[in-house]
Amino acid sequence: MSKSMPGIPGYLLVLLVVYVAYGFSLNNEFTYDDIGLVLQDPRVHSGDWRGILSQSYWGDKGDGLYRPITTASLALNWWVCQDRVWGYHLVNLILHSSIGIMLLYISRRTEQGKTGLVVALIYSLHPGPSEAVFSVVGRAELLACCCGLAAIICCVRQLQDSGPGLGWRLGIFIALLCAILAKENGVVFASGIVVWRIFLNSKVDGIGGIAILATVAALAGKWLAIGVFQPDSIGYLDNPLAYEPVDSRLANAFSLFIRSALKLIFPYPLVVDYSPQQIPLFAEFTMPDAWVPMLLVISLGGWAVVLMIKRPEYAIWTTLSAGGILLVSNIFVVTGTIFAERLLYIPALGFSMALGRLINRLPARIQISFIASWICIAVSILWGRGEDWRSEFSLFTSAVEVHPLSARSHYGLALALHRENKLRPALKEYDQALNIYPRYFEARLNRAAVLLELGKYPDAIVAYRDIVDQRPRHFQGRYALALLEFNFGDLSLAKSMLWQLHGEFPRRIDLLCDLVRSLAGQGDRTEALGLLAKGLILEPANEELLLLEQAINPGVD
């Protein structure tokens, strides 16, 4: 394949292979974070553009993320498709195929099409970052990548076309701004452009200045909208490095870099969760086991610098790969996850470009054999991975098989079983998650709910008491325990807990009604009626309050 397929047929081939590899995913369900960010986000359902622009990605829940471009695209999707999931997967498919086409276009504009088709086929079918395509909210990666490549195209056209190129310069700024506002790691495109211009001209020229300006504008917009740059808190299972000092994070960052590189080179097996039990962490920088990845990364970095000095046009792709991995390796900033396959989506650009150029040096027959083999192997892996992403149950069943020591995977499987009302298997998986990580509060909370649904009331009381002991201010746990004590345990304790909760949340009518029932059940009829009167002042037409009043004081009309 010393020469790429001319014209439109090359672009059509990219579209075809993407559809063959991913087309069946149109029937997949909402999974994992899709549920919270699509099905449970009122901003998406109502088209609340002010909320989208002024709140964080998860809706001001302390996540420290700001991705209005991504959330806006989900809101538009909902406006067109409502909860019909195929429409969301179709948009992801269009974005992914567009990125492959953009890679082919860039290669043809810069290298006379010698490697373009090979690069586009490698990238479009790479299984490593396929989570970004299969997951609806993986769209953040897709949008950031699509906008970033649009910025590179504008750079290429601005340099190749005659004239001042003001339109292309404006395009660079807008595309980079959108890339960063789609997802934070879109900043590596701006970094790549700046590094490229420095190695080419030994200075930051006009194009580099535009990239810096776009980055500053995106960061300023985030600060004005949500006022923070990092999450308020990160769960231990999400990223244990968030609780480590800088030297410990640095010691582990090199091994995470190598892990990411290996996943790009050998993308198997693939799994939705990488918990701490599956990734060995180094306690300190001086551990000998930490030296090997450190020396390897430093050596690769030195080789990359030499390459960029000799061939400045490689700088942007080298930065996308190395910078994209380093950005999420917890060196510079603490991220919300210790490792995730979707984070390889942008680094895979540079990897695909490098591999495509290497293949282009081979004899034509070997090139054809390699690409044919790659297509067959990659498509078979993607078909299997697509089956994993078909539903929450299949996704976490595969995760438990690959990572049996992952508490998150067992919890995800338990949650999927719980939603399908398969209570006993769900209880088993919640127990397994707690055996692996006893401090897993969400698993403990949902386990208690399963015990309640199974009618195991004494066990449920014990479970909710443990929850309240662990988090004394937790409303849901305290409320559930109070109701259980009222119906199956200590009535006086239930009354005391309900009074305390009512004092903290005096306007909650459901809580007030349960307290009234508790008082009436213990014979405190006068106190119950007084509390009912306060509730009727808040909501005079509340049917539940009126029925309670009739039950306690039948003479009232």
Coordinates of C-alpha atoms in Angstrom, one line a residue:
M1 CA 0.0 0.0 0.0
S2 CA 2.6 2.5 -1.0
K3 CA -0.2 4.6 -2.4
S4 CA -3.5 5.2 -0.7
M5 CA -6.7 4.5 -2.4
P6 CA -7.5 7.7 -4.4
G7 CA -10.4 10.1 -3.7
I8 CA -13.7 9.1 -2.3
P9 CA -13.3 5.3 -2.3
G10 CA -10.8 5.6 0.6
Y11 CA -13.2 7.6 2.7
L12 CA -16.0 5.1 1.9
L13 CA -13.8 2.2 3.0
V14 CA -13.2 3.9 6.4
L15 CA -17.0 4.4 6.7
L16 CA -17.6 0.7 5.8
V17 CA -15.2 -0.8 8.3
V18 CA -16.5 1.4 11.1
Y19 CA -20.0 0.3 10.3
V20 CA -19.0 -3.4 10.1
A21 CA -17.1 -3.2 13.4
Y22 CA -19.5 -1.0 15.4
G23 CA -22.9 -1.0 13.6
F24 CA -24.5 -3.7 15.8
S25 CA -23.9 -1.5 18.9
L26 CA -26.9 0.6 17.8
N27 CA -29.0 -2.0 19.7
N28 CA -27.0 -1.7 22.9
E29 CA -28.6 -0.3 26.1
F30 CA -27.6 2.7 28.3
T31 CA -24.9 1.4 30.5
Y32 CA -22.6 2.6 33.4
D33 CA -22.3 6.4 33.5
D34 CA -24.9 6.8 30.7
I35 CA -27.6 6.3 33.3
G36 CA -26.6 9.2 35.5
L37 CA -25.5 11.6 32.7
V38 CA -28.4 10.9 30.3
L39 CA -31.4 9.2 31.9
Q40 CA -31.1 11.0 35.2
D41 CA -29.9 14.5 34.2
P42 CA -32.9 16.9 34.1
R43 CA -30.8 19.4 32.2
V44 CA -30.6 16.9 29.3
H45 CA -34.3 16.2 29.4
S46 CA -35.5 19.8 29.6
G47 CA -32.9 21.4 27.4
D48 CA -31.8 23.6 30.3
W49 CA -29.1 25.5 28.4
R50 CA -28.4 27.9 31.3
G51 CA -27.8 24.9 33.6
I52 CA -25.6 23.2 31.0
L53 CA -23.4 26.4 30.7
S54 CA -23.3 27.2 34.4
Q55 CA -23.1 23.8 36.1
S56 CA -20.5 21.1 36.2
Y57 CA -20.7 18.0 34.1
W58 CA -22.6 16.0 36.8
G59 CA -24.8 18.9 37.7
D60 CA -22.8 20.7 40.5
K61 CA -22.1 17.6 42.5
G62 CA -18.6 18.5 43.3
D63 CA -17.1 16.6 40.4
G64 CA -15.0 19.6 39.2
L65 CA -15.6 18.7 35.6
Y66 CA -16.9 21.2 33.0
R67 CA -18.0 19.7 29.6
P68 CA -20.9 21.9 28.3
I69 CA -20.2 20.8 24.7
T70 CA -20.7 17.2 25.6
T71 CA -23.8 17.8 27.7
A72 CA -25.3 20.0 25.0
S73 CA -24.9 17.3 22.5
L74 CA -26.7 14.8 24.8
A75 CA -29.5 17.4 25.3
L76 CA -29.9 17.7 21.5
N77 CA -29.9 14.0 21.2
W78 CA -32.7 13.8 23.8
W79 CA -34.7 16.5 22.0
V80 CA -34.6 14.3 18.8
C81 CA -34.6 10.8 20.2
Q82 CA -35.9 11.0 23.9
D83 CA -34.7 7.8 25.5
R84 CA -34.4 5.7 22.3
V85 CA -30.8 4.6 22.8
W86 CA -30.0 3.8 19.2
G87 CA -30.0 7.5 18.3
Y88 CA -27.2 8.2 20.8
H89 CA -25.1 5.3 19.6
L90 CA -25.7 6.5 16.0
V91 CA -24.2 9.9 16.8
N92 CA -21.2 8.2 18.4
L93 CA -20.8 6.1 15.3
I94 CA -20.9 9.1 13.1
L95 CA -18.3 11.0 15.2
H96 CA -15.9 8.0 15.3
S97 CA -16.1 7.5 11.5
S98 CA -15.7 11.2 11.0
I99 CA -12.5 11.1 13.0
G100 CA -11.1 8.3 10.8
I101 CA -12.0 10.4 7.7
M102 CA -10.3 13.5 9.2
L103 CA -7.1 11.5 9.8
L104 CA -7.2 10.3 6.2
Y105 CA -7.7 13.9 5.0
I106 CA -4.8 15.3 7.2
S107 CA -2.5 12.6 6.0
R108 CA -3.3 13.3 2.3
R109 CA -2.8 17.0 2.8
T110 CA 0.6 16.5 4.5
E111 CA 2.1 13.3 3.0
Q112 CA 0.5 13.0 -0.4
G113 CA -1.7 10.2 0.9
K114 CA 1.1 7.6 1.4
T115 CA 0.0 6.5 4.8
G116 CA -3.4 8.0 5.2
L117 CA -5.6 5.0 4.6
V118 CA -3.4 2.7 6.7
V119 CA -3.5 5.2 9.6
A120 CA -7.2 5.7 9.3
L121 CA -7.9 1.9 9.3
I122 CA -5.6 1.3 12.2
Y123 CA -7.2 4.0 14.3
S124 CA -10.8 3.4 13.3
L125 CA -10.6 -0.3 14.3
H126 CA -8.3 0.0 17.3
P127 CA -10.0 -2.0 20.1
G128 CA -8.0 -0.4 22.9
P129 CA -10.1 2.8 23.3
S130 CA -13.3 1.3 22.0
E131 CA -15.1 2.1 25.3
A132 CA -15.3 5.7 24.0
V133 CA -17.5 4.5 21.1
F134 CA -19.6 1.9 22.9
S135 CA -20.4 4.0 25.9
V136 CA -22.8 6.9 25.1
V137 CA -21.0 9.3 27.4
G138 CA -17.7 8.3 25.8
R139 CA -18.9 11.0 23.4
A140 CA -16.8 13.4 25.5
E141 CA -13.7 11.7 24.1
L142 CA -15.1 11.6 20.6
L143 CA -16.1 15.3 20.6
A144 CA -12.7 16.4 22.0
C145 CA -10.9 14.4 19.4
C146 CA -13.1 15.5 16.5
C147 CA -12.7 19.2 17.4
G148 CA -9.0 18.8 18.0
L149 CA -8.5 17.2 14.6
A150 CA -10.6 20.1 13.1
A151 CA -8.1 22.5 14.6
I152 CA -5.2 20.6 13.0
I153 CA -6.9 20.7 9.7
C154 CA -7.3 24.5 10.0
C155 CA -3.6 24.7 10.9
V156 CA -2.7 22.7 7.8
R157 CA -5.0 24.7 5.5
Q158 CA -3.8 28.1 6.9
L159 CA -0.2 27.1 6.2
Q160 CA -0.8 25.7 2.8
D161 CA -3.3 28.3 1.4
S162 CA -2.1 31.7 0.2
G163 CA -3.4 34.8 1.9
P164 CA -3.7 35.9 5.6
G165 CA -5.9 32.9 6.5
L166 CA -7.9 34.8 9.1
G167 CA -10.8 32.4 8.7
W168 CA -8.5 29.4 9.3
R169 CA -7.0 31.1 12.4
L170 CA -10.5 31.7 13.8
G171 CA -11.3 28.1 13.0
I172 CA -8.2 27.0 15.0
F173 CA -9.4 29.0 18.0
I174 CA -13.0 27.8 18.0
A175 CA -12.1 24.2 17.4
L176 CA -9.6 24.1 20.2
L177 CA -12.0 25.9 22.6
C178 CA -14.7 23.3 21.8
A179 CA -12.2 20.4 22.2
I180 CA -11.3 21.5 25.7
L181 CA -15.0 22.3 26.6
A182 CA -16.0 18.8 25.4
K183 CA -13.5 17.2 27.7
E184 CA -10.5 18.5 29.7
N185 CA -7.9 16.3 27.9
G186 CA -8.7 18.2 24.7
V187 CA -6.0 20.5 25.9
V188 CA -3.4 18.1 24.5
F189 CA -4.4 19.2 21.0
A190 CA -3.5 22.8 21.9
S191 CA -0.3 21.5 23.5
G192 CA 0.6 19.5 20.4
I193 CA 0.2 22.5 18.2
V194 CA 2.4 24.7 20.4
V195 CA 5.1 22.0 20.6
W196 CA 5.0 21.5 16.9
R197 CA 5.4 25.2 16.2
I198 CA 8.3 25.5 18.7
F199 CA 10.2 22.6 17.2
L200 CA 9.6 23.9 13.7
N201 CA 10.4 27.6 14.2
S202 CA 12.2 27.6 17.6
K203 CA 9.5 29.9 18.9
V204 CA 5.8 30.2 19.6
D205 CA 4.5 31.8 16.4
G206 CA 1.0 33.1 15.6
I207 CA -0.6 29.6 15.4
G208 CA 1.0 28.6 18.7
G209 CA -0.3 31.8 20.2
I210 CA -3.8 31.0 19.1
A211 CA -3.6 27.6 20.7
I212 CA -2.5 29.2 24.0
L213 CA -5.2 31.8 23.8
A214 CA -7.9 29.1 23.3
T215 CA -6.6 27.1 26.3
V216 CA -6.7 30.2 28.5
A217 CA -10.2 31.1 27.3
A218 CA -11.5 27.5 28.1
L219 CA -9.9 27.5 31.5
A220 CA -11.4 31.0 32.2
G221 CA -14.8 29.8 31.1
K222 CA -14.6 26.8 33.4
W223 CA -13.6 29.0 36.4
L224 CA -16.4 31.5 35.8
A225 CA -19.0 28.8 35.4
I226 CA -18.1 26.4 38.3
G227 CA -15.3 28.1 40.2
V228 CA -13.0 25.0 40.6
F229 CA -10.5 23.1 38.5
Q230 CA -10.5 19.8 40.4
P231 CA -13.1 17.6 42.1
D232 CA -14.0 18.2 45.7
S233 CA -13.4 14.6 46.5
I234 CA -12.5 11.4 44.6
G235 CA -13.5 7.9 45.8
Y236 CA -10.7 5.6 46.8
L237 CA -11.8 2.9 44.4
D238 CA -11.9 5.4 41.6
N239 CA -8.4 6.6 42.2
P240 CA -6.4 5.7 45.3
L241 CA -3.6 8.0 44.1
A242 CA -5.8 10.9 45.0
Y243 CA -4.9 10.2 48.6
E244 CA -1.1 9.9 48.0
P245 CA 1.6 12.6 48.1
V246 CA 3.2 13.9 45.0
D247 CA 6.3 11.6 45.1
S248 CA 4.1 8.5 45.4
R249 CA 1.9 9.7 42.5
L250 CA 5.1 10.3 40.4
A251 CA 6.4 6.8 41.3
N252 CA 3.2 5.2 40.0
A253 CA 2.7 7.5 37.0
F254 CA 5.5 5.9 35.1
S255 CA 4.0 2.4 35.5
L256 CA 0.6 3.8 34.4
F257 CA 2.2 5.3 31.3
I258 CA 3.7 1.9 30.4
R259 CA 0.4 0.2 31.1
S260 CA -1.3 2.6 28.7
A261 CA 1.3 2.1 26.0
L262 CA 1.0 -1.7 26.3
K263 CA -2.7 -1.5 26.0
L264 CA -2.3 0.4 22.7
I265 CA 0.2 -2.2 21.5
F266 CA -1.7 -5.2 22.7
P267 CA -5.4 -4.3 23.3
Y268 CA -6.5 -7.5 25.1
P269 CA -8.2 -8.2 27.4
L270 CA -10.5 -5.2 27.7
V271 CA -12.5 -4.4 30.8
V272 CA -14.7 -1.5 32.0
D273 CA -13.0 -1.2 35.5
Y274 CA -9.5 -1.1 36.7
S275 CA -9.6 -1.2 40.5
P276 CA -6.6 -0.8 42.8
Q277 CA -6.5 -4.6 43.4
Q278 CA -5.8 -5.1 39.7
I279 CA -3.1 -2.4 39.4
P280 CA -0.1 -2.9 41.7
L281 CA 0.8 0.5 43.2
F282 CA 4.2 1.5 44.6
A283 CA 4.2 2.9 48.1
E284 CA 7.2 5.2 47.5
F285 CA 9.5 6.4 44.8
T286 CA 12.6 4.6 46.1
M287 CA 11.1 1.1 45.5
P288 CA 13.3 -0.8 43.0
D289 CA 10.2 -2.0 41.1
A290 CA 9.4 1.6 40.3
W291 CA 12.7 2.2 38.6
V292 CA 12.2 0.0 35.5
P293 CA 9.1 1.9 34.2
M294 CA 10.7 5.2 35.2
L295 CA 13.9 4.5 33.2
L296 CA 11.9 3.2 30.3
V297 CA 9.7 6.3 30.1
I298 CA 12.6 8.6 30.4
S299 CA 14.4 6.8 27.6
L300 CA 11.3 7.0 25.4
G301 CA 11.0 10.7 26.2
G302 CA 14.6 11.3 25.2
W303 CA 14.1 9.4 21.9
A304 CA 10.9 11.4 21.3
V305 CA 12.7 14.7 21.7
V306 CA 15.4 13.7 19.3
L307 CA 12.8 12.6 16.8
M308 CA 10.9 15.9 17.0
I309 CA 14.2 17.8 16.6
K310 CA 14.9 15.9 13.4
R311 CA 11.3 15.7 12.1
P312 CA 9.3 18.6 13.6
E313 CA 6.1 17.4 11.7
Y314 CA 6.1 14.4 14.1
A315 CA 5.8 16.7 17.1
I316 CA 2.1 17.1 17.2
W317 CA 1.4 13.4 17.0
T318 CA 4.1 12.6 19.6
T319 CA 2.5 15.1 21.9
L320 CA -0.9 13.7 21.4
S321 CA 0.3 10.2 22.4
A322 CA 2.8 11.0 25.1
G323 CA 1.0 14.1 26.4
G324 CA -2.4 12.4 26.3
I325 CA -1.2 9.6 28.5
L326 CA 0.9 11.8 30.9
L327 CA -2.1 14.1 31.4
V328 CA -4.1 11.3 32.9
S329 CA -1.2 9.6 34.8
N330 CA -1.8 11.7 37.9
I331 CA 1.5 13.6 37.7
F332 CA 0.3 17.1 37.1
V333 CA -3.3 16.8 38.3
V334 CA -5.3 14.1 40.1
T335 CA -7.9 12.6 37.8
G336 CA -11.2 10.9 38.7
T337 CA -9.9 7.4 37.7
I338 CA -6.6 5.6 38.1
F339 CA -6.9 4.1 34.6
A340 CA -9.6 3.7 31.9
E341 CA -9.5 2.5 28.4
R342 CA -11.5 5.4 27.1
L343 CA -8.6 7.7 28.0
L344 CA -6.5 6.0 25.3
Y345 CA -8.8 7.4 22.5
I346 CA -6.6 10.5 21.9
P347 CA -3.2 8.9 22.5
A348 CA -4.2 6.2 19.9
L349 CA -4.0 9.0 17.2
G350 CA -0.2 9.3 17.6
F351 CA 0.2 5.5 17.9
S352 CA -1.8 4.9 14.7
M353 CA 0.2 7.5 12.8
A354 CA 3.5 6.0 13.9
L355 CA 2.4 2.5 13.1
G356 CA 1.0 3.6 9.7
R357 CA 4.4 5.2 8.8
L358 CA 6.3 2.0 9.8
I359 CA 4.0 -0.2 7.7
N360 CA 4.4 2.1 4.8
R361 CA 8.1 1.2 4.7
L362 CA 7.3 -2.5 4.2
P363 CA 6.9 -4.2 0.8
A364 CA 3.4 -3.8 -0.7
R365 CA 2.4 -7.5 -0.2
I366 CA 3.4 -7.4 3.5
Q367 CA 1.4 -4.2 3.9
I368 CA -1.7 -5.7 2.4
S369 CA -1.3 -8.9 4.5
F370 CA -0.8 -6.8 7.7
I371 CA -3.8 -4.6 7.1
A372 CA -6.0 -7.6 6.2
S373 CA -5.0 -9.4 9.3
W374 CA -5.5 -6.2 11.4
I375 CA -9.0 -5.7 10.1
C376 CA -10.0 -9.4 10.8
I377 CA -8.4 -9.4 14.3
A378 CA -9.7 -6.0 15.3
V379 CA -13.2 -6.6 14.1
S380 CA -13.4 -9.9 15.9
I381 CA -12.3 -8.2 19.2
L382 CA -14.7 -5.3 18.7
W383 CA -17.6 -7.7 18.0
G384 CA -16.9 -9.5 21.3
R385 CA -16.5 -6.2 23.1
G386 CA -19.7 -4.9 21.7
E387 CA -21.5 -7.9 23.2
D388 CA -20.0 -7.0 26.5
W389 CA -21.4 -3.5 26.2
R390 CA -24.9 -4.7 25.2
S391 CA -26.3 -4.2 28.8
E392 CA -25.3 -3.5 32.4
F393 CA -25.5 -7.2 33.2
S394 CA -23.3 -8.3 30.3
L395 CA -20.8 -5.5 30.9
F396 CA -20.1 -6.3 34.5
T397 CA -20.3 -10.0 34.0
S398 CA -17.4 -9.7 31.6
A399 CA -15.6 -7.3 34.1
V400 CA -15.9 -9.9 36.9
E401 CA -14.6 -12.6 34.7
V402 CA -11.5 -10.5 33.7
H403 CA -10.9 -8.8 37.1
P404 CA -12.4 -11.1 39.8
L405 CA -10.8 -8.9 42.5
S406 CA -12.5 -5.7 41.4
A407 CA -14.9 -4.5 44.0
R408 CA -16.4 -2.1 41.5
S409 CA -17.1 -4.8 39.0
H410 CA -18.9 -7.0 41.6
Y411 CA -20.9 -3.9 42.7
G412 CA -21.8 -3.0 39.1
L413 CA -23.0 -6.6 38.5
A414 CA -25.0 -6.5 41.8
L415 CA -26.6 -3.2 40.7
A416 CA -27.6 -4.7 37.3
L417 CA -29.1 -7.7 39.0
H418 CA -30.8 -5.5 41.6
R419 CA -32.4 -3.4 38.8
E420 CA -33.7 -6.7 37.2
N421 CA -35.2 -7.7 40.6
K422 CA -32.9 -10.7 40.9
L423 CA -32.4 -10.1 44.6
R424 CA -30.5 -13.1 45.8
P425 CA -27.8 -13.1 43.2
A426 CA -27.6 -9.3 43.7
L427 CA -27.1 -9.9 47.5
K428 CA -24.3 -12.3 46.7
E429 CA -22.5 -9.8 44.5
Y430 CA -22.9 -7.0 47.0
D431 CA -21.4 -9.3 49.7
Q432 CA -18.5 -10.1 47.3
A433 CA -17.8 -6.4 46.7
L434 CA -17.7 -5.8 50.5
N435 CA -15.4 -8.8 51.1
I436 CA -12.9 -7.2 48.7
Y437 CA -13.4 -3.7 50.0
P438 CA -15.2 -3.5 53.4
R439 CA -15.4 0.3 53.3
Y440 CA -17.5 0.3 50.1
F441 CA -20.4 2.4 51.4
E442 CA -22.6 2.3 48.3
A443 CA -22.4 -1.5 48.3
R444 CA -23.3 -1.6 52.0
L445 CA -26.3 0.7 51.4
N446 CA -27.7 -1.2 48.5
R447 CA -27.1 -4.5 50.3
A448 CA -29.3 -3.3 53.1
A449 CA -32.0 -2.3 50.6
V450 CA -31.9 -5.9 49.1
L451 CA -32.3 -7.4 52.6
L452 CA -35.4 -5.1 53.1
E453 CA -36.9 -6.2 49.7
L454 CA -36.3 -9.8 50.6
G455 CA -38.2 -9.4 53.8
K456 CA -35.2 -10.2 56.0
Y457 CA -36.1 -7.4 58.4
P458 CA -33.9 -8.3 61.4
D459 CA -30.9 -8.6 59.0
A460 CA -31.9 -5.3 57.4
I461 CA -32.1 -3.5 60.8
V462 CA -28.5 -4.8 61.5
A463 CA -27.3 -3.6 58.1
Y464 CA -28.8 -0.1 58.4
R465 CA -27.4 0.2 61.9
D466 CA -24.0 -0.5 60.5
I467 CA -24.6 2.2 57.8
V468 CA -25.6 4.8 60.5
D469 CA -22.6 3.9 62.6
Q470 CA -20.4 4.4 59.5
R471 CA -22.0 7.7 58.5
P472 CA -24.1 9.1 61.3
R473 CA -25.5 12.0 59.2
H474 CA -26.6 9.9 56.3
F475 CA -30.3 10.7 55.7
Q476 CA -31.3 7.7 53.7
G477 CA -29.8 5.2 56.1
R478 CA -31.2 7.0 59.2
Y479 CA -34.7 7.2 57.6
A480 CA -34.8 3.6 56.5
L481 CA -33.6 2.5 60.0
A482 CA -36.2 4.6 61.7
L483 CA -39.0 3.0 59.6
L484 CA -37.6 -0.5 60.3
E485 CA -37.4 0.1 64.0
F486 CA -41.0 1.5 63.9
N487 CA -42.4 -1.6 62.2
F488 CA -40.2 -4.4 63.5
G489 CA -38.0 -3.1 66.3
D490 CA -37.8 -0.5 69.0
L491 CA -40.7 2.0 68.8
S492 CA -39.3 4.5 71.1
L493 CA -36.0 4.6 69.1
A494 CA -38.0 5.0 65.9
K495 CA -39.9 7.9 67.4
S496 CA -36.7 9.6 68.6
M497 CA -35.0 9.2 65.2
L498 CA -38.0 10.5 63.3
W499 CA -38.2 13.6 65.5
Q500 CA -34.5 14.2 64.9
L501 CA -34.9 13.9 61.1
H502 CA -38.1 16.1 61.2
G503 CA -36.1 18.8 63.0
E504 CA -33.5 18.7 60.3
F505 CA -35.9 18.5 57.4
P506 CA -39.2 20.1 58.6
R507 CA -40.7 20.6 55.1
R508 CA -40.5 16.9 54.0
I509 CA -44.1 15.7 54.1
D510 CA -43.2 12.0 53.7
L511 CA -41.1 12.2 56.9
L512 CA -43.8 14.2 58.7
C513 CA -46.4 11.6 57.8
D514 CA -44.2 8.7 59.1
L515 CA -43.6 10.7 62.4
V516 CA -47.4 11.2 62.7
R517 CA -48.0 7.5 62.3
S518 CA -45.3 6.7 64.9
L519 CA -46.9 9.1 67.4
A520 CA -50.4 7.8 66.8
G521 CA -49.2 4.3 67.1
Q522 CA -47.9 5.0 70.5
G523 CA -51.1 6.8 71.6
D524 CA -49.8 10.3 71.3
R525 CA -52.9 11.4 69.4
T526 CA -52.8 15.1 70.5
E527 CA -49.2 15.5 69.5
A528 CA -49.9 13.7 66.2
L529 CA -52.8 16.1 65.3
G530 CA -50.6 19.1 66.2
L531 CA -48.0 17.9 63.8
L532 CA -50.6 17.2 61.2
A533 CA -51.9 20.8 61.5
K534 CA -48.3 22.1 60.8
G535 CA -48.1 19.9 57.7
L536 CA -51.5 21.1 56.4
I537 CA -50.2 24.7 56.7
L538 CA -47.4 23.7 54.4
E539 CA -49.6 21.7 52.0
P540 CA -53.3 22.2 52.7
A541 CA -54.4 20.0 49.8
N542 CA -52.0 17.1 50.4
E543 CA -54.1 14.0 50.1
E544 CA -51.9 11.8 52.4
L545 CA -52.1 14.4 55.2
L546 CA -55.9 14.7 54.9
L547 CA -56.3 10.9 55.0
L548 CA -54.1 10.7 58.1
E549 CA -56.2 13.4 59.8
Q550 CA -59.4 11.4 59.0
A551 CA -57.8 8.2 60.4
I552 CA -56.6 9.8 63.6
N553 CA -59.6 12.1 64.2
P554 CA -62.6 10.6 62.3
G555 CA -64.9 13.4 63.5
V556 CA -63.1 16.0 61.3
D557 CA -64.9 16.9 58.1

